[in-house]
């Protein structure tokens, strides 16, 4: 095999560059390996099965693909050895790869983990999405604020394979062609490959000259320019609807074409196809597929029944602002052909249940996308046990009463191939050494590590592995941002989209508390480095104020010789999958501090635990399941529970949350007021800091002040325990041992068993 690979690589570098591989530069070798792995993956047949899954998602946050594909193809170590024999370094080659910018956060990364697991389990299932050219945005820090630039990740050489297929998408007054590009998804442990189908316009427009503003009415050129273009105006909102319809119309046509190629007729759709709708962005696939089926001769009744059995919906959030609703007038403008179908679906739903709370079209003629999914799909799932319970008991209660049989939970998972094996080779080696390699295909076997929880040698090895991961991260950070950190400090890590409910601002208040403590002469037992990674949606003003605060604290502390030996703050610029892969192995403490009831699941919490970080968190999302698995000794929890929080939002009972009551506590007021201290005002923008200060004490919609005092106390307690190195290493070990449950292979097996029935 090594011989074959060597010959193959030599052939490619000779053809492409007229050079032997050992004479190539990293860039040339990257292109050669891209060609080689794409070819090997593309040669693989699709898995066979009676029914095929199509996973529709606005986002696929794939991360770099070379390393992962080498792993899935089973040639990673051979290629590494081959290159080193040639005096080349695979890591340097991998640095050449740009990260695809096709996602934003948890929902998109989950879709990528799922594709990996579906392929690894040998199940027939493809992704369907859009090929955004400039991604979400590239984040830069200018004057301690976030600036957004286009993120052009597509190069002449990329993982995209032209599929040679186009589909017409009709937008009322005009028609556009959807051009299909495929990314091969090879399965680990088998010789099959699935596909990620990405649709694009025929003539994509150029990147904007400055920032991320562009002509949002130029649909023909800019439909696929950006993920989540600014929806602050009507043009932006319309563009989102154009994107969604383009994706699902082309996707539905592809499905029907493949169905026919497989030898089945449109009446066999539901027996042969299942469409998973990832949040509501792809919901228009329901009326669109009904439209296409009726055009192929099915009656309305028949088409509705096929689609109902062939669609399943996953809810990823209970935040009202993220539950999509579109004015019917928008759909009338973008895809008028859907309007009579949506009206008909609404009429039928009203016959089943006249309650206006479950209507698809409300009295203002606004379409509730999730409602359509629930009436006209076979399954509704939440993404962690607590989240699904909240959907059933509160957010979607009337729907649960109507269709109890449709509701089910699928606790999220992550692919341990990327999030342990690929990103943390030293920990992988340690695990293999003690329990063998079987955990890869049976992640539950990680529990065999528990046999070593009192083995001082193994615990020491764990600490050595963590320490070297921290050093490695420090090297990369210094190179990227010129910041030098102390690898012997506690790495306290909060990495996730920036949102008030995730409460990065509460973590910033902790930093302020520590700063003031140290200034008052109380130094902590161990030095601490608080590391943030987050992008704020460009139009989310409060999130940007929070980034500004964190960057100001970073500046203030790094130039203070009294404080900086004990406390540092770092915000990673342009946090993405690649940064996550570097940082997660190095994390000591995993910050999962959302306001209870608001974080549907979280998946970073799972990645961090698998790499031996100990969670400091509220009982929210999947943290609840983590706490149950690892036990109270091995997690730090705090904060008001979800029931209490839901009560505090309630108008009834006169107990509504009032930030000011909490602000006036002696442990809180000085922290909040520090936002307006001369120290911070001399670094930051007074307008921004004042706006945040005012919001925190007067509104604080996500209740940071409710939990901040307990948070500080429990965090200090966690940091004190960190000093007892052996006991801490035991916590790390238990967390790694219990992470098997959070393998996305387990999640996918459950989807297949309960919803998809693929084979
Ligand atoms: C909402 C919005 C609002 C306006 C700006 C653009 C935008 C883009 C996406 C969304 C929906 C976000 C949904 C989401 O990412 N949910 C996350 O899903 C994860 C996977 O299930 C889960 O772990 C996280 O808890 C949940 O926040």
mmCIF file of C-alpha atoms and ligand atoms in Angstrom, residues 59 104-111 136 227-229 231 240 278-279 281 314-317 319 321-324 383 387 412 497 499 501-502 537 598-606 621, ligand 1:
data_model
loop_
_atom_site.group_PDB
_atom_site.id
_atom_site.type_symbol
_atom_site.label_atom_id
_atom_site.label_comp_id
_atom_site.label_asym_id
_atom_site.label_seq_id
_atom_site.Cartn_x
_atom_site.Cartn_y
_atom_site.Cartn_z
ATOM 1 C CA UNK A 59 -24.849 25.360 7.367
ATOM 2 C CA UNK A 104 -21.676 29.683 11.846
ATOM 3 C CA UNK A 105 -21.944 27.644 15.027
ATOM 4 C CA UNK A 106 -23.286 24.558 16.731
ATOM 5 C CA UNK A 107 -25.988 23.768 14.231
ATOM 6 C CA UNK A 108 -23.533 23.774 11.333
ATOM 7 C CA UNK A 109 -20.826 21.879 13.154
ATOM 8 C CA UNK A 110 -23.398 19.268 14.231
ATOM 9 C CA UNK A 111 -24.334 18.769 10.571
ATOM 10 C CA UNK A 136 -20.150 34.028 7.325
ATOM 11 C CA UNK A 227 -24.165 32.816 4.849
ATOM 12 C CA UNK A 228 -26.802 34.736 6.833
ATOM 13 C CA UNK A 229 -26.557 38.053 4.992
ATOM 14 C CA UNK A 231 -31.399 40.786 7.632
ATOM 15 C CA UNK A 240 -32.573 34.825 3.011
ATOM 16 C CA UNK A 278 -32.149 21.001 10.266
ATOM 17 C CA UNK A 279 -33.882 23.895 12.044
ATOM 18 C CA UNK A 281 -34.134 27.214 7.224
ATOM 19 C CA UNK A 314 -35.053 18.994 14.326
ATOM 20 C CA UNK A 315 -35.458 22.011 16.573
ATOM 21 C CA UNK A 316 -32.182 23.592 17.744
ATOM 22 C CA UNK A 317 -33.309 26.543 19.765
ATOM 23 C CA UNK A 319 -35.108 31.526 21.397
ATOM 24 C CA UNK A 321 -36.136 35.383 17.563
ATOM 25 C CA UNK A 322 -34.600 32.318 15.950
ATOM 26 C CA UNK A 323 -37.905 30.534 15.266
ATOM 27 C CA UNK A 324 -38.423 31.685 11.722
ATOM 28 C CA UNK A 383 -31.225 17.952 20.794
ATOM 29 C CA UNK A 387 -34.408 20.724 25.643
ATOM 30 C CA UNK A 412 -26.412 15.612 20.198
ATOM 31 C CA UNK A 497 -21.004 32.014 19.181
ATOM 32 C CA UNK A 499 -24.796 35.567 22.486
ATOM 33 C CA UNK A 501 -27.830 33.884 26.683
ATOM 34 C CA UNK A 502 -24.448 32.124 26.589
ATOM 35 C CA UNK A 537 -23.547 38.363 14.271
ATOM 36 C CA UNK A 598 -31.715 28.600 26.854
ATOM 37 C CA UNK A 599 -28.915 26.414 25.443
ATOM 38 C CA UNK A 600 -30.600 23.637 23.486
ATOM 39 C CA UNK A 601 -27.651 21.291 23.905
ATOM 40 C CA UNK A 602 -24.173 22.615 23.326
ATOM 41 C CA UNK A 603 -21.623 20.408 21.598
ATOM 42 C CA UNK A 604 -18.397 22.162 22.599
ATOM 43 C CA UNK A 605 -19.126 20.864 26.103
ATOM 44 C CA UNK A 606 -18.824 17.316 24.695
ATOM 45 C CA UNK A 621 -28.721 21.580 27.565
HETATM 46 C C1 LIG B 1 -30.297 31.740 14.285
HETATM 47 C C2 LIG B 1 -29.912 32.895 13.695
HETATM 48 C C3 LIG B 1 -30.545 34.123 14.149
HETATM 49 C C4 LIG B 1 -30.214 35.301 13.292
HETATM 50 C C5 LIG B 1 -28.816 35.309 12.758
HETATM 51 C C6 LIG B 1 -28.499 34.086 12.010
HETATM 52 C C7 LIG B 1 -28.933 32.892 12.719
HETATM 53 C C8 LIG B 1 -28.379 31.721 12.371
HETATM 54 C C9 LIG B 1 -28.755 30.560 12.962
HETATM 55 C C10 LIG B 1 -29.707 30.570 13.912
HETATM 56 C C11 LIG B 1 -30.127 29.331 14.541
HETATM 57 C C12 LIG B 1 -29.107 28.910 15.474
HETATM 58 C C13 LIG B 1 -29.454 27.575 15.959
HETATM 59 C C14 LIG B 1 -28.268 26.919 16.566
HETATM 60 O O1 LIG B 1 -27.145 27.028 16.117
HETATM 61 N N1 LIG B 1 -28.538 26.199 17.603
HETATM 62 C C15 LIG B 1 -27.527 25.436 18.285
HETATM 63 O O2 LIG B 1 -27.610 24.116 17.790
HETATM 64 C C16 LIG B 1 -26.648 23.286 18.381
HETATM 65 C C17 LIG B 1 -26.745 21.941 17.705
HETATM 66 O O3 LIG B 1 -27.951 21.331 18.009
HETATM 67 C C18 LIG B 1 -26.860 23.210 19.873
HETATM 68 O O4 LIG B 1 -25.844 22.431 20.434
HETATM 69 C C19 LIG B 1 -26.838 24.588 20.497
HETATM 70 O O5 LIG B 1 -27.192 24.514 21.859
HETATM 71 C C20 LIG B 1 -27.804 25.490 19.765
HETATM 72 O O6 LIG B 1 -27.657 26.836 20.190
#
